[in-house]
Amino acid sequence: MLNPIADNPFNDRNDAVRAAIDLMTPLTPWFSEGRGRLRLGVAGAHFHEAAADLEGLARPLWGLAPLIAGGSTFDATELYVEGLANGSNPDHNDYWGPTANRDQRIVESAAIGFALALAPETFWDGLPGKGRDHLGKWLTDSLENTPAPNNWHFFHVLVSLGLDRVGVPYDRSIIESDLDFLETCRLQEGWFRDGQRRRAEHYIPFAMHFYGLIYAALGGGHGKANDDRRDRFLEDAMAFAPTIKHWFASDGAALPFGRSLTYRFAHAGIWGALALADVEALPWGETRGYWARNLRYWSKQPMSDRDGIMPVGYAYPNLLMSEAYNSPGSPYWAMKAFLPLALAEDHPFWQADEAAPEVDASVVTLTQPGMIKWEEPGNLTVLSGGQQAVEFRQGAEKYSKFAYSTRYGFSVENDPRSFRTGPFDNMLACSDDGVHYRVRLSETDARIGEGVLYSCWSPMKGVEIETWLLPRAPWHIRIHKVVNSVAIDTREGGFAVARNDQPPLEAFAENGVARVVTDTDVSSMVDLYDNPRDPRINRADPNTNVLYPRSWVPQLSAHLEPGTHWLGCAVLAQAVSDSPLPDMPERPTAEELQQLRDKASPIPVWSVPDDY
């Protein structure tokens, strides 16, 4: 079967209904005998196996509940209803267990609350009396437990929507406290942080805004102050949509950046949530276009195993991309993309003619998350700074590279002792022993200005680096001022390009130029200083890139004795064409770099207290 939605054009609502059903159908054989658990594999996550089985059951509800609410049917719906009854029953073998503080069950409770809010006739009225008692108690008990200090506070809010809809009482003060916390995460231009952290990744559209819009649409009945709060969520979304669209390429690909990429087309959730809340932040045809193109993009990816189940990975199955909290059921948060199925066929989202995609070649500064973006046909590139995630697996690769791309993705290192072989795409790696390495993970200064990203960072004791990233689309320039009191080896990578069974058409590594050309792409790095670094073409280890299993990466290397050193390069990657490569940009002077740094301002998402 492989990809269940491979032949779906996503032209209309009927296509979306078929896609949701096709994605859920392969799950049906894997219910437990009592239906309260759904286990899709044997790989583990950091939480209890019971919570992982609940995750497998609950996450498809993000698509199933809108499907039912919109008037469609799914043959296996009764399995989910039975599962809610038995899984919440303390006397049943499938009991999920009680929710605890910072417990994964808090996460999954949100999907259940959402299902009750959207389709109570099925997911509440369809339960036996005892089942309603057990599920109601399990959900109200979940509100008594402390969520993680980030988007998790919305999970209580989603539970409250379901309890409101089915008439189960709960302590409203808990929800008001959750909402108060969530509003402290607000930046400007509709952006949020995911908690008080230096992060503004896809959790902002597919969590903070997705849930905020659902709450704005369904969370009435709690007084004027609460209605004002709902209005603020709507205002945030109005401001946010014109900027988050810059994370979506014209071919539908969303920017691979940050953690939890295994949720795949959850990226499209923001566009459906705008529709549910009747927020025309962009013309409906544009909103529909961003949504449909993203799902079409995923219909072309080898994202599923042979039985049609989506495993952990991104464009292909790949546990190297997993987070510690990813169980086999985790990928089905992707079903958030099907929220528009709750809307009738006559809603403007479905009635509008899908707007044609436009390639925005201009250089766009996204101040709040600390990014500078431009686009060519088939590829969207951002330069990035000011974000970090030291607590997550491969956090440096997911947040702290110099550049990210929808066409070339990013790579993760599979061994901390791999300085000799690491891809280091769009990173500068430093090693003091030729074996272990350090890259940019956190910054002591992070600024953004018109046409510049600046950061100051220290990969290891005795090494201080200032970095300037300058867009010269389709090229970009990187300049590093390295002050080191210990001798180090350095290696810097360009963009990774897909490697197939054929040798590259060109693998050039001479005179400070590293360039690899395949039948589809070219990736090039050119050293900008008089004593150029040693070029090479890296044959990266398999399964290190998020988009393709094998890759080539151009690299520049240098040994630096203690002192002050300037490293610089011009970097480009693009689809092969008959045209010559664009002219290479000139290197700025040290004085120009200082002026750019001094004029730049702190990146908002980075500007949190040091003791965060």
Coordinates of C-alpha atoms in Angstrom, one line a residue:
M1 CA 0.0 0.0 0.0
L2 CA 2.8 2.5 1.0
N3 CA 1.4 6.0 0.9
P4 CA -2.4 5.7 1.3
I5 CA -3.1 9.2 -0.2
A6 CA -0.7 8.8 -3.1
D7 CA -3.4 9.2 -5.8
N8 CA -5.4 12.0 -4.1
P9 CA -5.6 15.3 -5.9
F10 CA -7.1 17.2 -2.9
N11 CA -9.3 19.2 -5.3
D12 CA -12.4 19.3 -3.2
R13 CA -14.0 18.3 0.1
N14 CA -14.8 14.8 -1.2
D15 CA -11.1 14.2 -1.9
A16 CA -10.3 15.3 1.7
V17 CA -12.9 12.9 3.1
R18 CA -11.4 10.1 1.1
A19 CA -7.9 10.9 2.3
A20 CA -8.9 10.9 5.9
I21 CA -10.6 7.5 5.6
D22 CA -7.6 6.1 3.6
L23 CA -5.2 7.2 6.3
M24 CA -7.3 5.8 9.2
T25 CA -8.2 2.5 7.5
P26 CA -4.8 0.8 7.9
L27 CA -5.0 1.4 11.7
T28 CA -8.1 -0.7 12.2
P29 CA -6.5 -4.1 12.6
W30 CA -4.3 -2.9 15.5
F31 CA -6.9 -2.2 18.1
S32 CA -6.7 -4.2 21.3
E33 CA -9.4 -6.7 22.0
G34 CA -11.2 -4.2 24.2
R35 CA -10.6 -1.4 21.7
G36 CA -9.1 0.9 24.4
R37 CA -5.6 0.7 23.1
L38 CA -4.1 1.1 19.6
R39 CA -0.6 -0.1 19.2
L40 CA 1.2 0.5 15.9
G41 CA 4.6 -0.7 16.7
V42 CA 7.1 -1.8 19.3
A43 CA 9.5 1.2 19.4
G44 CA 9.4 3.0 22.7
A45 CA 9.0 6.5 24.0
H46 CA 10.0 7.9 27.4
F47 CA 6.4 7.5 28.8
H48 CA 4.4 4.5 29.9
E49 CA 3.3 2.0 27.3
A50 CA -0.3 2.5 28.3
A51 CA 0.1 6.2 27.4
A52 CA 1.6 5.2 24.1
D53 CA -1.3 3.0 23.3
L54 CA -3.7 5.8 24.3
E55 CA -1.8 8.0 21.9
G56 CA -2.4 5.5 19.1
L57 CA -6.2 5.6 19.9
A58 CA -6.6 9.3 20.5
R59 CA -4.6 11.0 17.7
P60 CA -6.8 9.8 14.8
L61 CA -9.6 11.6 16.5
W62 CA -8.2 14.9 15.3
G63 CA -9.4 13.8 11.8
L64 CA -12.2 11.5 12.7
A65 CA -14.1 14.0 14.8
P66 CA -14.3 16.6 12.0
L67 CA -15.2 13.9 9.6
I68 CA -18.2 12.9 11.7
A69 CA -19.1 16.5 12.6
G70 CA -19.3 17.3 8.9
G71 CA -21.7 14.5 8.2
S72 CA -19.5 11.8 6.8
T73 CA -19.0 8.3 8.1
F74 CA -16.2 5.9 8.8
D75 CA -16.8 2.2 9.2
A76 CA -14.6 1.8 12.2
T77 CA -15.9 4.7 14.3
E78 CA -17.6 2.4 16.8
L79 CA -14.2 0.9 17.6
Y80 CA -13.1 4.4 18.8
V81 CA -16.3 4.9 20.8
E82 CA -15.9 1.5 22.5
G83 CA -12.2 2.3 23.1
L84 CA -13.1 5.6 25.0
A85 CA -15.5 3.7 27.2
N86 CA -13.1 0.8 28.1
G87 CA -9.8 2.8 28.2
S88 CA -11.3 5.2 30.8
N89 CA -12.7 2.4 32.9
P90 CA -10.4 1.6 35.9
D91 CA -11.7 -2.0 36.0
H92 CA -11.0 -2.8 32.4
N93 CA -7.8 -4.4 31.1
D94 CA -7.4 -1.6 28.6
Y95 CA -7.5 1.1 31.3
W96 CA -5.1 3.9 30.3
G97 CA -4.2 4.7 33.9
P98 CA -4.7 7.9 35.8
T99 CA -3.1 11.2 34.5
A100 CA -0.2 12.6 36.5
N101 CA 1.7 15.9 36.4
R102 CA 3.5 16.5 33.0
D103 CA 2.0 13.2 31.8
Q104 CA 1.6 12.2 28.2
R105 CA -2.0 11.4 29.0
I106 CA -2.6 15.1 29.4
V107 CA -1.6 15.5 25.8
E108 CA -4.0 12.9 24.5
S109 CA -6.8 14.1 26.7
A110 CA -7.0 17.1 24.3
A111 CA -8.0 15.0 21.3
I112 CA -10.8 13.4 23.4
G113 CA -12.1 16.7 24.6
F114 CA -12.0 18.0 21.1
A115 CA -14.0 15.0 19.8
L116 CA -16.6 15.6 22.5
A117 CA -16.9 19.3 21.6
L118 CA -17.2 18.6 17.9
A119 CA -19.2 15.4 17.7
P120 CA -20.8 14.7 21.0
E121 CA -23.7 12.7 19.5
T122 CA -21.1 10.1 18.5
F123 CA -18.4 10.2 21.1
W124 CA -20.5 10.9 24.2
D125 CA -24.1 9.9 23.5
G126 CA -22.7 6.7 21.9
L127 CA -21.2 5.6 25.2
P128 CA -23.1 3.5 27.7
G129 CA -24.0 5.3 30.9
K130 CA -21.1 3.9 32.9
G131 CA -18.8 4.8 30.0
R132 CA -19.9 8.4 30.2
D133 CA -19.3 8.4 33.9
H134 CA -15.8 6.9 33.5
L135 CA -14.7 9.1 30.7
G136 CA -16.1 12.3 32.4
K137 CA -14.2 11.5 35.6
W138 CA -11.0 10.6 33.7
L139 CA -11.1 13.9 31.9
T140 CA -12.0 16.0 34.9
D141 CA -9.2 14.3 36.9
S142 CA -6.8 15.2 34.1
L143 CA -7.4 18.9 34.7
E144 CA -6.1 18.5 38.3
N145 CA -2.6 17.7 36.9
T146 CA 0.1 20.1 36.0
P147 CA 0.9 20.4 32.2
A148 CA 4.4 21.2 30.9
P149 CA 5.0 25.0 30.8
N150 CA 4.3 25.4 27.1
N151 CA 1.5 24.7 24.6
W152 CA 0.4 21.8 26.9
H153 CA -1.7 24.3 28.8
F154 CA -4.0 24.3 25.8
F155 CA -4.8 20.6 26.4
H156 CA -6.7 21.5 29.5
V157 CA -8.5 24.1 27.5
L158 CA -9.5 21.6 24.8
V159 CA -10.8 19.2 27.5
S160 CA -12.9 22.0 28.9
L161 CA -14.6 22.5 25.5
G162 CA -15.7 18.9 25.5
L163 CA -16.9 18.9 29.1
D164 CA -18.8 22.1 28.4
R165 CA -20.5 20.5 25.4
V166 CA -21.6 17.4 27.2
G167 CA -22.5 19.2 30.5
V168 CA -19.9 17.7 32.8
P169 CA -18.9 20.2 35.6
Y170 CA -15.3 21.1 36.3
D171 CA -13.2 23.7 38.0
R172 CA -13.2 26.6 35.7
S173 CA -10.4 28.4 37.6
I174 CA -7.9 25.8 36.2
I175 CA -8.8 26.8 32.7
E176 CA -8.5 30.5 33.3
S177 CA -5.1 29.9 34.8
D178 CA -4.1 27.9 31.7
L179 CA -5.3 30.7 29.4
D180 CA -3.5 33.3 31.5
F181 CA -0.2 31.4 31.1
L182 CA -0.7 31.0 27.3
E183 CA -1.1 34.7 26.9
T184 CA 2.3 35.3 28.5
C185 CA 3.8 33.5 25.5
R186 CA 2.7 36.2 23.1
L187 CA 5.2 38.1 21.0
Q188 CA 4.2 40.6 18.3
E189 CA 2.8 40.2 14.8
G190 CA 0.8 37.2 16.0
W191 CA 3.8 35.2 17.0
F192 CA 4.2 33.3 20.3
R193 CA 6.9 31.4 22.0
D194 CA 6.2 27.8 23.0
G195 CA 6.5 28.6 26.7
Q196 CA 9.3 30.8 28.0
R197 CA 11.8 29.3 25.7
R198 CA 13.9 30.5 22.8
R199 CA 11.7 28.6 20.3
A200 CA 9.2 29.7 17.6
E201 CA 8.8 26.6 15.5
H202 CA 5.9 24.8 13.9
Y203 CA 4.3 24.5 17.4
I204 CA 3.3 28.1 16.9
P205 CA 1.0 27.4 13.9
F206 CA 0.0 23.8 14.6
A207 CA -0.4 24.2 18.3
M208 CA -0.7 27.7 19.7
H209 CA -2.8 29.1 16.9
F210 CA -4.5 25.8 16.0
Y211 CA -5.8 25.4 19.6
G212 CA -6.4 29.1 20.0
L213 CA -8.6 29.3 17.0
I214 CA -10.6 26.2 18.1
Y215 CA -11.1 27.9 21.4
A216 CA -12.1 31.1 19.8
A217 CA -14.7 29.2 17.7
L218 CA -16.1 26.9 20.4
G219 CA -15.3 28.4 23.7
G220 CA -18.2 30.7 24.4
G221 CA -20.4 30.9 27.5
H222 CA -17.9 32.1 30.1
G223 CA -18.5 35.8 30.2
K224 CA -17.3 39.0 28.6
A225 CA -13.7 38.7 29.8
N226 CA -13.4 35.3 28.2
D227 CA -15.0 36.6 25.0
D228 CA -12.4 39.4 24.9
R229 CA -9.7 36.7 25.3
R230 CA -11.2 34.7 22.4
D231 CA -11.1 37.9 20.3
R232 CA -7.4 38.3 21.1
F233 CA -6.8 34.8 19.7
L234 CA -8.6 35.8 16.5
E235 CA -6.6 39.0 16.3
D236 CA -3.4 37.1 16.8
A237 CA -4.3 34.7 13.9
M238 CA -5.2 37.7 11.6
A239 CA -1.7 39.1 12.2
F240 CA 0.1 35.7 12.0
A241 CA -1.2 34.3 8.7
P242 CA 0.5 36.8 6.5
T243 CA 3.8 35.9 8.0
I244 CA 3.6 32.1 8.5
K245 CA 2.7 31.8 4.8
H246 CA 6.4 32.4 4.3
W247 CA 7.2 29.0 5.7
F248 CA 5.3 27.4 2.8
A249 CA 6.9 27.0 -0.6
S250 CA 5.0 27.3 -3.8
D251 CA 5.1 23.5 -4.3
G252 CA 3.3 23.0 -0.9
A253 CA 6.3 22.0 1.1
A254 CA 6.5 23.4 4.6
L255 CA 9.8 24.4 6.0
P256 CA 11.5 21.5 7.8
F257 CA 12.6 23.2 11.0
G258 CA 12.5 22.4 14.7
R259 CA 11.2 19.4 16.5
S260 CA 8.3 17.0 16.0
L261 CA 8.6 16.9 12.2
T262 CA 7.1 13.4 12.3
Y263 CA 3.7 15.1 12.6
R264 CA 4.1 15.8 8.9
F265 CA 1.0 17.5 7.5
A266 CA 0.0 18.8 10.8
H267 CA 1.7 21.8 9.2
A268 CA -1.5 22.4 7.2
G269 CA -3.6 22.6 10.4
I270 CA -3.3 26.3 10.7
W271 CA -5.1 26.9 7.5
G272 CA -8.0 24.6 8.4
A273 CA -8.2 26.2 11.9
L274 CA -8.6 29.7 10.3
A275 CA -11.5 28.3 8.3
L276 CA -13.2 26.7 11.4
A277 CA -13.0 30.1 13.2
D278 CA -14.2 31.9 10.1
V279 CA -11.1 34.1 10.1
E280 CA -10.4 35.4 6.6
A281 CA -6.8 36.4 7.4
L282 CA -6.0 35.8 3.8
P283 CA -8.5 35.5 0.9
W284 CA -10.2 32.2 1.2
G285 CA -8.7 31.0 -2.1
E286 CA -5.2 31.6 -0.7
T287 CA -5.9 29.9 2.6
R288 CA -7.3 26.9 0.7
G289 CA -4.3 26.8 -1.6
Y290 CA -1.8 26.7 1.2
W291 CA -3.8 23.8 2.8
A292 CA -4.3 21.8 -0.3
R293 CA -0.8 22.2 -1.7
N294 CA 0.7 21.0 1.5
L295 CA -1.4 17.8 1.5
R296 CA -0.5 17.3 -2.2
Y297 CA 3.1 17.6 -1.3
W298 CA 2.7 14.8 1.3
S299 CA 0.8 12.7 -1.2
K300 CA 4.0 12.4 -3.2
Q301 CA 6.3 11.5 -0.3
P302 CA 7.3 7.9 0.7
M303 CA 6.1 8.6 4.2
S304 CA 4.4 5.3 5.0
D305 CA 5.5 1.7 5.6
R306 CA 4.3 -1.1 3.3
D307 CA 1.0 -1.5 5.3
G308 CA 0.1 2.1 4.9
I309 CA 0.9 3.1 8.5
M310 CA 2.9 6.3 9.0
P311 CA 5.9 5.5 11.2
V312 CA 8.2 8.0 12.9
G313 CA 10.2 9.9 10.4
Y314 CA 9.6 12.8 8.0
A315 CA 9.6 12.3 4.2
Y316 CA 10.5 8.7 4.8
P317 CA 10.6 6.3 7.8
N318 CA 13.5 7.3 10.0
L319 CA 14.0 6.9 13.7
L320 CA 17.0 9.2 13.7
M321 CA 14.5 12.0 13.4
S322 CA 12.5 10.9 16.4
E323 CA 12.1 12.7 19.7
A324 CA 12.2 11.0 23.1
Y325 CA 8.4 11.5 23.2
N326 CA 7.6 9.9 19.9
S327 CA 5.8 6.6 20.1
P328 CA 4.6 4.6 17.1
G329 CA 1.2 6.4 17.3
S330 CA 2.8 9.9 17.4
P331 CA 2.7 10.7 13.7
Y332 CA -1.1 10.8 13.7
W333 CA -1.1 14.3 15.0
A334 CA -0.9 14.9 11.3
M335 CA -4.7 14.3 11.2
K336 CA -5.1 17.9 12.5
A337 CA -4.9 18.8 8.8
F338 CA -8.5 17.5 8.4
L339 CA -10.1 20.1 10.6
P340 CA -11.9 21.7 7.6
L341 CA -14.0 18.5 7.2
A342 CA -16.1 19.9 10.1
L343 CA -17.3 22.6 7.7
A344 CA -20.1 22.1 5.2
E345 CA -19.6 22.1 1.5
D346 CA -21.0 25.6 1.2
H347 CA -18.4 27.2 3.5
P348 CA -16.2 29.7 1.7
F349 CA -13.1 27.6 2.4
W350 CA -14.5 24.9 0.2
Q351 CA -16.3 27.1 -2.3
A352 CA -13.4 29.4 -3.1
D353 CA -11.4 28.8 -6.2
E354 CA -7.9 27.7 -5.0
A355 CA -5.5 30.6 -5.7
A356 CA -2.5 29.7 -7.9
P357 CA 0.8 29.6 -6.0
E358 CA 3.2 32.5 -6.3
V359 CA 7.0 32.3 -6.0
D360 CA 8.0 35.3 -3.9
A361 CA 11.7 35.9 -4.9
S362 CA 12.0 39.0 -2.6
V363 CA 14.1 38.8 0.5
V364 CA 11.6 38.9 3.5
T365 CA 12.7 39.6 7.1
L366 CA 10.7 37.6 9.7
T367 CA 11.7 39.5 12.8
Q368 CA 9.9 37.6 15.5
P369 CA 11.4 34.1 14.9
G370 CA 14.7 35.5 13.7
M371 CA 14.7 34.5 10.0
I372 CA 15.4 35.9 6.6
K373 CA 13.6 34.2 3.7
W374 CA 13.6 34.1 0.0
E375 CA 12.2 31.6 -2.6
E376 CA 13.0 30.2 -6.0
P377 CA 10.8 27.8 -8.0
G378 CA 10.8 24.6 -6.0
N379 CA 12.8 25.8 -3.1
L380 CA 12.3 28.2 -0.1
T381 CA 15.3 29.1 2.0
V382 CA 15.6 30.8 5.3
L383 CA 18.6 32.0 7.3
S384 CA 18.0 31.5 11.0
G385 CA 19.3 32.6 14.4
G386 CA 18.2 33.2 18.0
Q387 CA 16.5 29.9 18.5
Q388 CA 17.7 27.0 20.6
A389 CA 16.5 23.7 22.1
V390 CA 19.3 22.2 24.2
E391 CA 16.9 19.8 25.8
F392 CA 15.8 18.0 22.6
R393 CA 17.5 15.3 20.6
Q394 CA 19.6 16.8 17.9
G395 CA 18.4 20.2 19.0
A396 CA 21.3 22.0 17.3
E397 CA 20.5 20.5 14.0
K398 CA 16.8 21.2 14.3
Y399 CA 17.1 24.8 15.5
S400 CA 20.6 26.3 15.2
K401 CA 21.8 25.7 11.7
F402 CA 22.6 28.8 9.7
A403 CA 20.1 27.9 6.9
Y404 CA 17.1 25.7 6.3
S405 CA 15.4 24.8 3.0
T406 CA 12.2 23.1 1.8
R407 CA 14.1 21.4 -1.0
Y408 CA 17.3 20.4 0.8
G409 CA 15.9 19.9 4.3
F410 CA 18.6 19.5 7.0
S411 CA 20.7 16.7 8.3
V412 CA 21.3 15.3 11.7
E413 CA 24.6 13.9 13.0
N414 CA 24.3 10.3 14.0
D415 CA 27.5 10.1 16.1
P416 CA 29.0 12.7 18.4
R417 CA 32.5 11.3 17.5
S418 CA 32.1 11.8 13.8
F419 CA 34.0 14.9 13.1
R420 CA 35.7 13.2 10.2
T421 CA 32.5 12.1 8.5
G422 CA 29.7 14.4 9.8
P423 CA 27.7 16.2 7.1
F424 CA 27.5 19.5 9.1
D425 CA 25.3 21.0 6.4
N426 CA 24.8 24.7 7.1
M427 CA 26.8 24.4 10.3
L428 CA 30.4 25.2 11.4
A429 CA 31.8 22.3 13.4
C430 CA 34.8 22.7 15.7
S431 CA 37.0 20.0 17.2
D432 CA 40.0 20.1 19.5
D433 CA 40.8 16.4 19.1
G434 CA 39.8 15.5 15.5
V435 CA 37.1 13.2 16.9
H436 CA 34.5 15.0 19.0
Y437 CA 32.9 18.2 17.7
R438 CA 30.8 21.1 18.8
V439 CA 28.5 23.4 16.7
R440 CA 26.3 26.4 17.4
L441 CA 23.7 25.4 20.0
S442 CA 23.1 28.5 21.9
E443 CA 24.0 32.2 21.5
T444 CA 25.1 34.9 23.9
D445 CA 23.9 37.5 21.4
A446 CA 21.4 37.1 18.6
R447 CA 20.3 40.0 16.4
I448 CA 18.4 40.7 13.2
G449 CA 18.4 43.6 10.9
E450 CA 17.6 44.5 7.4
G451 CA 19.6 42.0 5.4
V452 CA 21.6 40.5 8.3
L453 CA 21.5 38.0 11.1
Y454 CA 24.2 38.2 13.7
S455 CA 25.1 35.9 16.5
C456 CA 27.8 35.5 19.1
W457 CA 28.4 31.9 20.3
S458 CA 30.9 29.6 21.9
P459 CA 31.1 26.0 20.8
M460 CA 33.6 25.0 23.5
K461 CA 35.9 26.5 26.1
G462 CA 38.5 28.7 24.6
V463 CA 36.6 29.4 21.4
E464 CA 34.4 32.5 20.8
I465 CA 32.7 33.0 17.4
E466 CA 30.8 35.9 15.8
T467 CA 28.8 35.0 12.8
W468 CA 27.1 37.2 10.2
L469 CA 24.6 35.7 7.8
L470 CA 23.8 37.9 4.8
P471 CA 21.2 37.1 2.1
R472 CA 22.4 37.6 -1.5
A473 CA 19.6 35.5 -3.1
P474 CA 19.9 32.9 -4.4
W475 CA 23.4 32.9 -2.7
H476 CA 24.0 33.8 0.9
I477 CA 27.2 34.8 2.6
R478 CA 28.5 33.6 6.0
I479 CA 31.3 35.3 7.8
H480 CA 32.8 34.0 11.1
K481 CA 35.2 35.8 13.3
V482 CA 36.9 33.1 15.4
V483 CA 38.9 33.9 18.5
N484 CA 40.5 30.7 19.9
S485 CA 43.0 30.2 22.7
V486 CA 43.3 26.5 21.8
A487 CA 44.1 24.9 18.4
I488 CA 41.0 23.6 16.6
D489 CA 40.0 22.0 13.4
T490 CA 36.9 23.4 11.7
R491 CA 34.6 22.0 9.0
E492 CA 31.6 23.9 7.5
G493 CA 29.0 22.5 5.2
G494 CA 26.7 23.8 2.5
F495 CA 23.3 22.4 1.5
A496 CA 22.9 18.6 1.3
V497 CA 21.6 17.3 -2.1
A498 CA 20.1 13.9 -2.8
R499 CA 22.5 11.1 -3.7
N500 CA 21.2 8.3 -5.9
D501 CA 22.9 5.2 -7.4
Q502 CA 24.7 7.3 -10.0
P503 CA 27.9 9.2 -9.4
P504 CA 27.5 13.0 -9.3
L505 CA 27.8 14.7 -12.7
E506 CA 30.4 16.9 -11.0
A507 CA 32.3 16.7 -7.7
F508 CA 34.7 19.7 -7.8
A509 CA 36.9 20.4 -4.8
E510 CA 39.8 22.8 -5.5
N511 CA 41.1 26.3 -4.8
G512 CA 38.6 27.0 -2.0
V513 CA 35.5 25.8 -4.1
A514 CA 33.4 22.8 -3.1
R515 CA 30.7 22.0 -5.6
V516 CA 28.6 18.9 -6.3
V517 CA 26.2 18.6 -9.3
T518 CA 23.7 15.9 -9.7
D519 CA 21.2 15.4 -12.5
T520 CA 18.7 17.5 -10.5
D521 CA 20.6 19.9 -8.2
V522 CA 23.8 21.9 -7.6
S523 CA 25.2 22.7 -4.2
S524 CA 28.2 25.0 -4.0
M525 CA 30.5 26.7 -1.4
V526 CA 33.1 29.3 -2.3
D527 CA 35.7 30.5 0.2
L528 CA 35.8 34.3 0.3
Y529 CA 39.3 34.8 1.9
D530 CA 42.8 34.9 0.3
N531 CA 43.9 31.8 2.1
P532 CA 41.0 29.5 1.2
R533 CA 40.0 26.5 3.3
D534 CA 40.4 23.0 2.0
P535 CA 37.3 21.9 0.0
R536 CA 35.8 18.4 -0.1
I537 CA 32.6 16.6 -1.0
N538 CA 31.2 14.7 1.9
R539 CA 29.3 11.4 1.2
A540 CA 27.0 11.6 4.2
D541 CA 26.0 8.6 6.2
P542 CA 22.6 7.2 5.2
N543 CA 19.4 8.4 6.8
T544 CA 20.9 11.6 8.2
N545 CA 18.8 14.0 6.0
V546 CA 15.1 14.5 6.7
L547 CA 14.1 14.5 3.1
Y548 CA 16.1 11.8 1.4
P549 CA 18.0 8.7 2.7
R550 CA 21.4 9.5 1.0
S551 CA 23.1 12.8 0.3
W552 CA 26.2 14.7 -0.8
V553 CA 27.4 17.8 1.1
P554 CA 30.1 20.3 0.0
Q555 CA 32.4 21.3 2.8
L556 CA 35.3 23.6 3.6
S557 CA 37.9 22.7 6.3
A558 CA 40.6 24.5 8.1
H559 CA 43.0 24.0 11.0
L560 CA 43.2 27.1 13.3
E561 CA 46.1 27.7 15.6
P562 CA 45.4 29.9 18.6
G563 CA 44.6 33.5 17.5
T564 CA 42.0 35.5 15.6
H565 CA 40.7 34.2 12.3
W566 CA 38.2 35.2 9.7
L567 CA 36.3 32.5 7.8
G568 CA 33.9 33.3 5.1
C569 CA 32.0 31.6 2.2
A570 CA 29.3 32.2 -0.4
V571 CA 26.8 29.3 -0.4
L572 CA 24.2 28.3 -3.0
A573 CA 22.0 25.4 -3.8
Q574 CA 19.4 25.2 -6.5
A575 CA 17.8 23.1 -9.2
V576 CA 20.0 22.3 -12.2
S577 CA 19.1 24.5 -15.2
D578 CA 20.7 25.4 -18.6
S579 CA 21.6 28.8 -17.2
P580 CA 25.0 29.5 -15.6
L581 CA 25.2 29.9 -11.9
P582 CA 24.3 33.4 -10.7
D583 CA 27.3 35.7 -10.1
M584 CA 28.9 35.2 -6.8
P585 CA 28.4 38.0 -4.3
E586 CA 31.3 40.1 -2.9
R587 CA 32.5 39.8 0.6
P588 CA 31.7 42.7 2.9
T589 CA 34.4 44.6 4.7
A590 CA 35.0 44.3 8.4
E591 CA 33.7 47.8 8.8
E592 CA 30.5 47.0 7.0
L593 CA 30.0 43.9 9.2
Q594 CA 30.4 46.0 12.3
Q595 CA 27.8 48.5 11.0
L596 CA 25.4 45.8 10.2
R597 CA 25.8 44.3 13.7
D598 CA 25.4 47.7 15.4
K599 CA 22.2 48.5 13.5
A600 CA 20.6 45.1 14.2
S601 CA 18.2 44.5 17.1
P602 CA 17.9 41.5 19.5
I603 CA 15.8 38.7 18.0
P604 CA 12.5 38.8 19.9
V605 CA 12.2 35.0 20.4
W606 CA 15.7 35.0 21.8
S607 CA 15.1 37.8 24.2
V608 CA 14.1 35.9 27.3
P609 CA 15.9 36.0 30.7
D610 CA 19.1 34.1 31.1
D611 CA 17.6 32.0 33.9
Y612 CA 14.7 30.7 31.7

